[in-house]
Amino acid sequence: MLAPLLPLPPPPALRVTDLRKHYGARPVLAGLSFEVAAGETLVLLGPSGCGKTTLLKTLNRLLEPDSGRIELHGQDARRLAPEALRRGIGYVIQQVGLLPHYTVAQNVGVVPGLLGWAPARTAARTAELLARLGLDPARFGDQYPAQLSGGQQQRVGLARALAADPPLVLLDEPFGALDPLTRAAVRRDFRKLDELRRKTVVLVTHDVGEAFELADRILLLNNGQVQQLGSPRELLRAPANAFVRSFFAAERLGLEMRVTTLAEVEPFLAAESAAESAAGPVLAAAGSALPPTASVQQALTQLTQFAAEPAQYLDGAGAAYPLTAGALLAAFGRFFATLTPPAPDANPD
């Protein structure tokens, strides 16, 4: 008797195969191949001129590659009309690109209108997204882009990209034109937005810290070639070659704080917390308990933003211990000293 056939796994949300693009004689994309799973956030990272934005623009056919194949949920992108393809992909750029003669609500409703949505449905979706992004629809819906701050414009641009509920969202330096405080606030809203947690996201940035903060995986490019594809931790601690190692070297300490978990520093943290307790009282009553999977950076952010509240961390057994920024920094320093600088793979192939 023949064994029953098992169902085939679904195709990835995005598959790129041997993608090539030249500007004159210069190769900009030199045979790129990779996949992005549904619901994953992939960050394209690399030095200026490495091909990040060119790659992003080929995904929605703003640029046509010279050769290669792009598949969206198993469907060849070349078989779709470019306009129909783009209406099914959210797209956010650094300059936002809002229509200046349209109100905020009209800007957000552009793609639903092109798709033939009923006005009431478009209005409800617009109000929902603006509210989720911290913009009161009653206050901002009738305003024009020129009346908004840079951060508000960027939020409207993100709402517009999400309005038709596309499964894939492309973002090209979406926070690059904002001042540091606004950039941090918009990025925080970006991470918390439920809409994005169930979408496939491809994001271009020059900011290494931003990449480590937002990415499930990072595609590091140089001269149009993939240098390494992996999680932030993999790129930092197991670089595939000398370029990858050198690219992160200047920011390694701060990046390690983003990938190191409380579970990793726990052996040192217990000793530091005990030392602080012996030196003086440590508040540990009703603060937020941080899980072992929280990163050192996340814990420090919570401790410094909510300094008046006591905090705790939970060890692997679920026991709670007092946590202070001083103890955490000291424990991380001792842990960091145990790490050897990552050596590139002698044979990355």
mmCIF file of C-alpha atoms in Angstrom:
data_model
loop_
_atom_site.group_PDB
_atom_site.id
_atom_site.type_symbol
_atom_site.label_atom_id
_atom_site.label_comp_id
_atom_site.label_asym_id
_atom_site.label_seq_id
_atom_site.Cartn_x
_atom_site.Cartn_y
_atom_site.Cartn_z
ATOM 1 C CA MET A 1 0.000 0.000 0.000
ATOM 2 C CA LEU A 2 1.311 3.406 -0.922
ATOM 3 C CA ALA A 3 1.929 5.822 1.904
ATOM 4 C CA PRO A 4 -0.396 8.854 1.872
ATOM 5 C CA LEU A 5 1.082 11.911 0.259
ATOM 6 C CA LEU A 6 2.029 14.624 2.700
ATOM 7 C CA PRO A 7 0.855 18.156 1.864
ATOM 8 C CA LEU A 8 3.527 20.358 0.369
ATOM 9 C CA PRO A 9 4.730 23.212 2.580
ATOM 10 C CA PRO A 10 3.520 26.648 1.493
ATOM 11 C CA PRO A 11 5.971 28.661 -0.602
ATOM 12 C CA PRO A 12 7.876 31.493 1.089
ATOM 13 C CA ALA A 13 6.303 34.921 0.994
ATOM 14 C CA LEU A 14 9.203 36.109 -1.158
ATOM 15 C CA ARG A 15 11.764 34.149 -3.148
ATOM 16 C CA VAL A 16 14.547 35.830 -5.133
ATOM 17 C CA THR A 17 16.667 33.711 -7.469
ATOM 18 C CA ASP A 18 19.874 34.819 -9.224
ATOM 19 C CA LEU A 19 18.770 38.453 -9.489
ATOM 20 C CA ARG A 20 21.050 40.654 -11.597
ATOM 21 C CA LYS A 21 21.043 44.345 -12.479
ATOM 22 C CA HIS A 22 23.676 46.495 -14.196
ATOM 23 C CA TYR A 23 24.019 50.242 -14.559
ATOM 24 C CA GLY A 24 26.134 50.424 -17.677
ATOM 25 C CA ALA A 25 29.043 48.055 -17.149
ATOM 26 C CA ARG A 26 28.777 48.199 -13.347
ATOM 27 C CA PRO A 27 26.970 45.287 -11.659
ATOM 28 C CA VAL A 28 24.644 46.585 -8.940
ATOM 29 C CA LEU A 29 22.984 43.257 -8.154
ATOM 30 C CA ALA A 30 25.300 40.345 -8.830
ATOM 31 C CA GLY A 31 23.257 37.163 -8.720
ATOM 32 C CA LEU A 32 21.314 37.568 -5.450
ATOM 33 C CA SER A 33 19.297 34.621 -4.132
ATOM 34 C CA PHE A 34 17.360 34.472 -0.853
ATOM 35 C CA GLU A 35 13.949 33.716 0.657
ATOM 36 C CA VAL A 36 11.769 35.532 3.182
ATOM 37 C CA ALA A 37 9.216 33.612 5.232
ATOM 38 C CA ALA A 38 5.691 34.869 5.790
ATOM 39 C CA GLY A 39 5.587 37.200 8.771
ATOM 40 C CA GLU A 40 9.365 37.728 8.802
ATOM 41 C CA THR A 41 11.128 41.099 8.907
ATOM 42 C CA LEU A 42 14.221 41.116 6.689
ATOM 43 C CA VAL A 43 16.524 44.133 6.876
ATOM 44 C CA LEU A 44 18.755 45.002 3.904
ATOM 45 C CA LEU A 45 21.996 46.434 5.271
ATOM 46 C CA GLY A 46 25.318 47.490 3.835
ATOM 47 C CA PRO A 47 27.473 50.469 2.838
ATOM 48 C CA SER A 48 26.247 53.172 0.470
ATOM 49 C CA GLY A 49 26.076 51.936 -3.112
ATOM 50 C CA CYS A 50 25.889 48.264 -2.169
ATOM 51 C CA GLY A 51 22.549 47.733 -3.956
ATOM 52 C CA LYS A 52 20.020 47.881 -1.079
ATOM 53 C CA THR A 53 17.565 50.364 -2.610
ATOM 54 C CA THR A 54 17.998 48.927 -6.098
ATOM 55 C CA LEU A 55 17.086 45.500 -4.746
ATOM 56 C CA LEU A 56 14.041 46.878 -2.934
ATOM 57 C CA LYS A 57 12.800 48.637 -6.070
ATOM 58 C CA THR A 58 13.079 45.463 -8.136
ATOM 59 C CA LEU A 59 10.736 43.693 -5.702
ATOM 60 C CA ASN A 60 7.785 45.885 -6.720
ATOM 61 C CA ARG A 61 9.094 46.432 -10.259
ATOM 62 C CA LEU A 62 9.877 50.113 -9.945
ATOM 63 C CA LEU A 63 13.078 48.834 -11.521
ATOM 64 C CA GLU A 64 13.224 45.829 -13.810
ATOM 65 C CA PRO A 65 16.142 43.428 -13.231
ATOM 66 C CA ASP A 66 18.294 42.362 -16.151
ATOM 67 C CA SER A 67 17.735 38.712 -15.255
ATOM 68 C CA GLY A 68 16.640 36.479 -12.420
ATOM 69 C CA ARG A 69 13.326 35.622 -10.859
ATOM 70 C CA ILE A 70 11.160 37.150 -8.112
ATOM 71 C CA GLU A 71 8.282 35.112 -6.697
ATOM 72 C CA LEU A 72 5.606 36.433 -4.339
ATOM 73 C CA HIS A 73 3.837 33.596 -2.525
ATOM 74 C CA GLY A 74 4.941 31.256 -5.300
ATOM 75 C CA GLN A 75 3.761 33.492 -8.172
ATOM 76 C CA ASP A 76 6.214 34.891 -10.709
ATOM 77 C CA ALA A 77 6.127 38.696 -10.332
ATOM 78 C CA ARG A 78 6.674 39.098 -14.081
ATOM 79 C CA ARG A 79 3.273 37.534 -14.779
ATOM 80 C CA LEU A 80 1.523 40.383 -12.946
ATOM 81 C CA ALA A 81 0.925 43.833 -14.373
ATOM 82 C CA PRO A 82 3.230 46.246 -12.488
ATOM 83 C CA GLU A 83 0.296 48.383 -11.311
ATOM 84 C CA ALA A 84 -1.601 45.374 -9.945
ATOM 85 C CA LEU A 85 1.571 44.089 -8.276
ATOM 86 C CA ARG A 86 2.217 47.401 -6.504
ATOM 87 C CA ARG A 87 -1.348 47.703 -5.226
ATOM 88 C CA GLY A 88 -0.748 44.454 -3.341
ATOM 89 C CA ILE A 89 2.515 45.676 -1.778
ATOM 90 C CA GLY A 90 2.839 48.404 0.852
ATOM 91 C CA TYR A 91 5.664 50.855 0.114
ATOM 92 C CA VAL A 92 7.144 53.516 2.385
ATOM 93 C CA ILE A 93 10.030 55.789 1.399
ATOM 94 C CA GLN A 94 12.223 58.200 3.349
ATOM 95 C CA GLN A 95 10.652 61.294 1.782
ATOM 96 C CA VAL A 96 7.177 59.865 2.622
ATOM 97 C CA GLY A 97 5.715 60.963 -0.749
ATOM 98 C CA LEU A 98 2.338 62.148 0.516
ATOM 99 C CA LEU A 99 0.176 63.925 -2.041
ATOM 100 C CA PRO A 100 0.276 67.575 -0.915
ATOM 101 C CA HIS A 101 -3.189 68.459 -2.262
ATOM 102 C CA TYR A 102 -4.827 65.485 -0.505
ATOM 103 C CA THR A 103 -5.856 65.499 3.141
ATOM 104 C CA VAL A 104 -4.411 62.922 5.536
ATOM 105 C CA ALA A 105 -7.524 60.763 5.185
ATOM 106 C CA GLN A 106 -7.448 61.016 1.395
ATOM 107 C CA ASN A 107 -3.763 60.050 1.321
ATOM 108 C CA VAL A 108 -4.366 56.966 3.454
ATOM 109 C CA GLY A 109 -7.326 55.949 1.300
ATOM 110 C CA VAL A 110 -5.569 56.132 -2.078
ATOM 111 C CA VAL A 111 -4.932 52.409 -2.611
ATOM 112 C CA PRO A 112 -8.281 51.209 -1.193
ATOM 113 C CA GLY A 113 -9.923 53.656 -3.616
ATOM 114 C CA LEU A 114 -7.974 52.215 -6.547
ATOM 115 C CA LEU A 115 -9.061 48.740 -5.454
ATOM 116 C CA GLY A 116 -12.713 49.783 -5.501
ATOM 117 C CA TRP A 117 -13.421 49.728 -1.771
ATOM 118 C CA ALA A 118 -16.688 51.273 -0.621
ATOM 119 C CA PRO A 119 -16.160 54.768 0.861
ATOM 120 C CA ALA A 120 -17.475 53.687 4.267
ATOM 121 C CA ARG A 121 -15.020 50.788 4.413
ATOM 122 C CA THR A 122 -12.132 53.052 3.392
ATOM 123 C CA ALA A 123 -13.094 55.656 6.005
ATOM 124 C CA ALA A 124 -13.296 53.030 8.752
ATOM 125 C CA ARG A 125 -9.936 51.526 7.807
ATOM 126 C CA THR A 126 -8.316 54.983 7.655
ATOM 127 C CA ALA A 127 -9.616 55.952 11.092
ATOM 128 C CA GLU A 128 -8.487 52.615 12.537
ATOM 129 C CA LEU A 129 -4.914 52.941 11.246
ATOM 130 C CA LEU A 130 -4.505 56.596 12.215
ATOM 131 C CA ALA A 131 -5.664 55.821 15.739
ATOM 132 C CA ARG A 132 -3.269 52.882 16.036
ATOM 133 C CA LEU A 133 -0.410 55.136 14.962
ATOM 134 C CA GLY A 134 -1.225 57.786 17.534
ATOM 135 C CA LEU A 135 -2.973 60.244 15.218
ATOM 136 C CA ASP A 136 -6.506 61.206 16.276
ATOM 137 C CA PRO A 137 -8.612 60.793 13.090
ATOM 138 C CA ALA A 138 -10.963 63.610 14.138
ATOM 139 C CA ARG A 139 -8.039 65.996 14.494
ATOM 140 C CA PHE A 140 -5.694 64.933 11.714
ATOM 141 C CA GLY A 141 -7.963 63.396 9.075
ATOM 142 C CA ASP A 142 -8.804 66.724 7.412
ATOM 143 C CA GLN A 143 -5.336 68.241 7.698
ATOM 144 C CA TYR A 144 -2.881 68.470 4.805
ATOM 145 C CA PRO A 145 0.687 67.101 4.806
ATOM 146 C CA ALA A 146 2.217 70.586 5.089
ATOM 147 C CA GLN A 147 0.447 71.014 8.436
ATOM 148 C CA LEU A 148 2.131 67.934 9.930
ATOM 149 C CA SER A 149 5.488 67.393 11.593
ATOM 150 C CA GLY A 150 8.006 65.018 10.050
ATOM 151 C CA GLY A 151 7.094 62.258 12.469
ATOM 152 C CA GLN A 152 3.395 62.710 11.809
ATOM 153 C CA GLN A 153 3.964 62.593 8.049
ATOM 154 C CA GLN A 154 5.925 59.364 8.432
ATOM 155 C CA ARG A 155 3.094 57.812 10.439
ATOM 156 C CA VAL A 156 0.621 58.809 7.703
ATOM 157 C CA GLY A 157 2.918 57.263 5.099
ATOM 158 C CA LEU A 158 2.983 54.018 7.065
ATOM 159 C CA ALA A 159 -0.816 54.081 7.430
ATOM 160 C CA ARG A 160 -1.141 54.564 3.665
ATOM 161 C CA ALA A 161 1.137 51.578 3.002
ATOM 162 C CA LEU A 162 -0.975 49.389 5.294
ATOM 163 C CA ALA A 163 -4.402 50.668 4.256
ATOM 164 C CA ALA A 164 -5.271 47.868 1.819
ATOM 165 C CA ASP A 165 -3.855 45.229 4.203
ATOM 166 C CA PRO A 166 -1.071 44.031 1.855
ATOM 167 C CA PRO A 167 0.782 40.842 2.833
ATOM 168 C CA LEU A 168 4.169 42.398 1.917
ATOM 169 C CA VAL A 169 5.478 45.802 3.012
ATOM 170 C CA LEU A 170 8.646 47.421 1.620
ATOM 171 C CA LEU A 171 10.298 50.269 3.544
ATOM 172 C CA ASP A 172 13.188 52.312 2.133
ATOM 173 C CA GLU A 173 14.951 54.238 4.926
ATOM 174 C CA PRO A 174 11.555 55.080 6.460
ATOM 175 C CA PHE A 175 13.021 56.811 9.517
ATOM 176 C CA GLY A 176 16.132 58.345 7.959
ATOM 177 C CA ALA A 177 14.888 61.940 7.587
ATOM 178 C CA LEU A 178 13.664 62.253 11.190
ATOM 179 C CA ASP A 179 15.463 63.810 14.130
ATOM 180 C CA PRO A 180 16.778 61.294 16.715
ATOM 181 C CA LEU A 181 13.948 61.723 19.239
ATOM 182 C CA THR A 182 11.196 61.517 16.621
ATOM 183 C CA ARG A 183 12.964 58.639 14.928
ATOM 184 C CA ALA A 184 13.055 56.656 18.179
ATOM 185 C CA ALA A 185 9.356 57.364 18.840
ATOM 186 C CA VAL A 186 8.212 56.342 15.339
ATOM 187 C CA ARG A 187 10.394 53.233 15.476
ATOM 188 C CA ARG A 188 8.833 52.321 18.816
ATOM 189 C CA ASP A 189 5.343 52.667 17.302
ATOM 190 C CA PHE A 190 6.511 50.598 14.328
ATOM 191 C CA ARG A 191 7.586 47.712 16.584
ATOM 192 C CA LYS A 192 4.346 47.759 18.554
ATOM 193 C CA LEU A 193 1.993 47.905 15.563
ATOM 194 C CA ASP A 194 -0.018 44.686 15.424
ATOM 195 C CA GLU A 195 -0.608 45.219 11.703
ATOM 196 C CA LEU A 196 3.085 44.663 10.983
ATOM 197 C CA ARG A 197 3.525 41.641 13.221
ATOM 198 C CA ARG A 198 1.553 39.488 10.801
ATOM 199 C CA LYS A 199 3.085 40.879 7.605
ATOM 200 C CA THR A 200 6.239 40.153 5.674
ATOM 201 C CA VAL A 201 8.489 43.222 5.848
ATOM 202 C CA VAL A 202 11.606 44.085 3.850
ATOM 203 C CA LEU A 203 13.317 47.209 5.193
ATOM 204 C CA VAL A 204 16.349 49.162 3.978
ATOM 205 C CA THR A 205 18.471 51.067 6.479
ATOM 206 C CA HIS A 206 21.981 52.454 6.900
ATOM 207 C CA ASP A 207 21.605 52.365 10.687
ATOM 208 C CA VAL A 208 23.180 49.215 12.149
ATOM 209 C CA GLY A 209 21.483 49.660 15.540
ATOM 210 C CA GLU A 210 18.128 50.072 13.824
ATOM 211 C CA ALA A 211 18.735 46.875 11.852
ATOM 212 C CA PHE A 212 19.505 44.918 15.035
ATOM 213 C CA GLU A 213 16.440 46.369 16.735
ATOM 214 C CA LEU A 214 13.926 45.561 13.992
ATOM 215 C CA ALA A 215 15.214 42.548 12.067
ATOM 216 C CA ASP A 216 14.404 38.876 12.373
ATOM 217 C CA ARG A 217 17.211 38.393 9.861
ATOM 218 C CA ILE A 218 19.671 40.718 8.140
ATOM 219 C CA LEU A 219 20.828 40.482 4.527
ATOM 220 C CA LEU A 220 24.245 42.170 4.491
ATOM 221 C CA LEU A 221 25.302 43.355 1.025
ATOM 222 C CA ASN A 222 28.511 44.689 -0.471
ATOM 223 C CA ASN A 223 29.163 45.439 -4.137
ATOM 224 C CA GLY A 224 25.825 43.881 -5.062
ATOM 225 C CA GLN A 225 26.661 40.536 -3.458
ATOM 226 C CA VAL A 226 25.316 38.795 -0.382
ATOM 227 C CA GLN A 227 27.996 38.734 2.299
ATOM 228 C CA GLN A 228 25.854 36.983 4.890
ATOM 229 C CA LEU A 229 22.188 36.267 5.630
ATOM 230 C CA GLY A 230 21.235 35.447 9.196
ATOM 231 C CA SER A 231 19.951 36.679 12.518
ATOM 232 C CA PRO A 232 21.631 39.704 14.134
ATOM 233 C CA ARG A 233 23.276 37.348 16.637
ATOM 234 C CA GLU A 234 24.640 35.128 13.855
ATOM 235 C CA LEU A 235 26.156 38.037 11.940
ATOM 236 C CA LEU A 236 27.739 39.468 15.080
ATOM 237 C CA ARG A 237 29.087 36.281 16.643
ATOM 238 C CA ALA A 238 29.679 34.076 13.585
ATOM 239 C CA PRO A 239 30.678 36.393 10.709
ATOM 240 C CA ALA A 240 31.018 34.639 7.379
ATOM 241 C CA ASN A 241 34.027 36.645 6.227
ATOM 242 C CA ALA A 242 36.313 39.548 7.059
ATOM 243 C CA PHE A 243 33.940 42.126 5.576
ATOM 244 C CA VAL A 244 31.110 41.064 7.875
ATOM 245 C CA ARG A 245 33.402 41.168 10.893
ATOM 246 C CA SER A 246 34.768 44.619 10.064
ATOM 247 C CA PHE A 247 31.318 46.032 9.242
ATOM 248 C CA PHE A 248 30.132 45.559 12.824
ATOM 249 C CA ALA A 249 33.447 45.999 14.643
ATOM 250 C CA ALA A 250 33.089 49.693 15.558
ATOM 251 C CA GLU A 251 29.686 49.153 17.196
ATOM 252 C CA ARG A 252 30.258 45.676 18.611
ATOM 253 C CA LEU A 253 29.816 46.586 22.293
ATOM 254 C CA GLY A 254 26.439 48.257 21.776
ATOM 255 C CA LEU A 255 25.289 45.534 19.402
ATOM 256 C CA GLU A 256 26.204 42.836 21.900
ATOM 257 C CA MET A 257 23.861 44.536 24.376
ATOM 258 C CA ARG A 258 21.072 44.070 21.826
ATOM 259 C CA VAL A 259 21.690 40.333 21.287
ATOM 260 C CA THR A 260 22.800 39.272 24.776
ATOM 261 C CA THR A 261 19.936 38.012 26.926
ATOM 262 C CA LEU A 262 19.457 38.185 30.675
ATOM 263 C CA ALA A 263 19.749 34.387 30.703
ATOM 264 C CA GLU A 264 23.318 34.696 29.394
ATOM 265 C CA VAL A 265 24.393 37.210 32.013
ATOM 266 C CA GLU A 266 22.433 35.547 34.825
ATOM 267 C CA PRO A 267 25.482 33.829 36.422
ATOM 268 C CA PHE A 268 27.156 37.232 36.752
ATOM 269 C CA LEU A 269 23.942 39.101 37.527
ATOM 270 C CA ALA A 270 23.200 37.073 40.656
ATOM 271 C CA ALA A 271 26.605 37.964 42.100
ATOM 272 C CA GLU A 272 26.289 41.653 41.226
ATOM 273 C CA SER A 273 22.759 41.890 42.682
ATOM 274 C CA ALA A 274 23.976 40.247 45.879
ATOM 275 C CA ALA A 275 26.871 42.705 46.107
ATOM 276 C CA GLU A 276 24.531 45.692 45.705
ATOM 277 C CA SER A 277 22.154 44.287 48.301
ATOM 278 C CA ALA A 278 25.010 43.935 50.765
ATOM 279 C CA ALA A 279 26.089 47.511 50.125
ATOM 280 C CA GLY A 280 22.602 48.962 50.552
ATOM 281 C CA PRO A 281 18.898 48.279 50.087
ATOM 282 C CA VAL A 282 17.670 47.351 46.622
ATOM 283 C CA LEU A 283 13.995 47.948 45.817
ATOM 284 C CA ALA A 284 12.399 44.815 44.428
ATOM 285 C CA ALA A 285 8.758 44.960 45.313
ATOM 286 C CA ALA A 286 6.285 45.433 42.491
ATOM 287 C CA GLY A 287 8.268 46.373 39.410
ATOM 288 C CA SER A 288 7.951 44.837 35.972
ATOM 289 C CA ALA A 289 9.491 41.370 35.812
ATOM 290 C CA LEU A 290 11.815 40.901 32.853
ATOM 291 C CA PRO A 291 11.962 37.397 31.330
ATOM 292 C CA PRO A 292 15.259 35.569 30.713
ATOM 293 C CA THR A 293 14.782 36.151 26.968
ATOM 294 C CA ALA A 294 14.866 39.957 27.339
ATOM 295 C CA SER A 295 18.015 41.540 25.950
ATOM 296 C CA VAL A 296 20.383 43.601 28.059
ATOM 297 C CA GLN A 297 19.446 46.639 25.951
ATOM 298 C CA GLN A 298 15.728 46.100 26.569
ATOM 299 C CA ALA A 299 16.320 45.747 30.289
ATOM 300 C CA LEU A 300 18.481 48.893 30.464
ATOM 301 C CA THR A 301 15.869 50.853 28.527
ATOM 302 C CA GLN A 302 13.183 49.819 30.967
ATOM 303 C CA LEU A 303 15.372 50.550 33.975
ATOM 304 C CA THR A 304 16.332 54.034 32.771
ATOM 305 C CA GLN A 305 12.901 55.045 31.438
ATOM 306 C CA PHE A 306 11.097 53.915 34.551
ATOM 307 C CA ALA A 307 13.772 54.612 37.110
ATOM 308 C CA ALA A 308 11.234 55.324 39.860
ATOM 309 C CA GLU A 309 9.749 51.829 39.578
ATOM 310 C CA PRO A 310 11.531 48.819 41.051
ATOM 311 C CA ALA A 311 12.344 46.099 38.581
ATOM 312 C CA GLN A 312 12.951 42.386 38.720
ATOM 313 C CA TYR A 313 14.239 39.703 36.440
ATOM 314 C CA LEU A 314 13.018 36.139 36.281
ATOM 315 C CA ASP A 315 15.601 33.370 36.164
ATOM 316 C CA GLY A 316 15.106 30.141 34.256
ATOM 317 C CA ALA A 317 13.303 28.586 37.214
ATOM 318 C CA GLY A 318 10.853 31.482 37.422
ATOM 319 C CA ALA A 319 12.312 32.994 40.598
ATOM 320 C CA ALA A 320 12.329 36.813 40.744
ATOM 321 C CA TYR A 321 15.383 38.834 41.766
ATOM 322 C CA PRO A 322 15.923 42.587 42.157
ATOM 323 C CA LEU A 323 17.493 44.302 39.176
ATOM 324 C CA THR A 324 19.267 47.644 38.925
ATOM 325 C CA ALA A 325 21.028 49.306 36.013
ATOM 326 C CA GLY A 326 24.346 49.261 37.883
ATOM 327 C CA ALA A 327 24.192 45.548 38.593
ATOM 328 C CA LEU A 328 23.154 44.796 35.015
ATOM 329 C CA LEU A 329 25.946 46.860 33.464
ATOM 330 C CA ALA A 330 28.534 45.261 35.728
ATOM 331 C CA ALA A 331 27.224 41.775 34.930
ATOM 332 C CA PHE A 332 27.222 42.498 31.193
ATOM 333 C CA GLY A 333 30.794 43.797 31.411
ATOM 334 C CA ARG A 334 31.934 40.572 33.040
ATOM 335 C CA PHE A 335 30.059 38.512 30.456
ATOM 336 C CA PHE A 336 31.450 40.568 27.555
ATOM 337 C CA ALA A 337 34.980 39.941 28.828
ATOM 338 C CA THR A 338 34.403 36.206 28.337
ATOM 339 C CA LEU A 339 33.609 36.649 24.660
ATOM 340 C CA THR A 340 36.405 36.319 22.178
ATOM 341 C CA PRO A 341 36.301 38.630 19.162
ATOM 342 C CA PRO A 342 34.452 36.765 16.398
ATOM 343 C CA ALA A 343 36.769 35.238 13.817
ATOM 344 C CA PRO A 344 35.503 35.076 10.223
ATOM 345 C CA ASP A 345 34.835 31.657 8.768
ATOM 346 C CA ALA A 346 37.934 30.563 6.907
ATOM 347 C CA ASN A 347 35.762 28.861 4.313
ATOM 348 C CA PRO A 348 32.358 30.624 4.193
ATOM 349 C CA ASP A 349 31.231 28.446 1.296
#
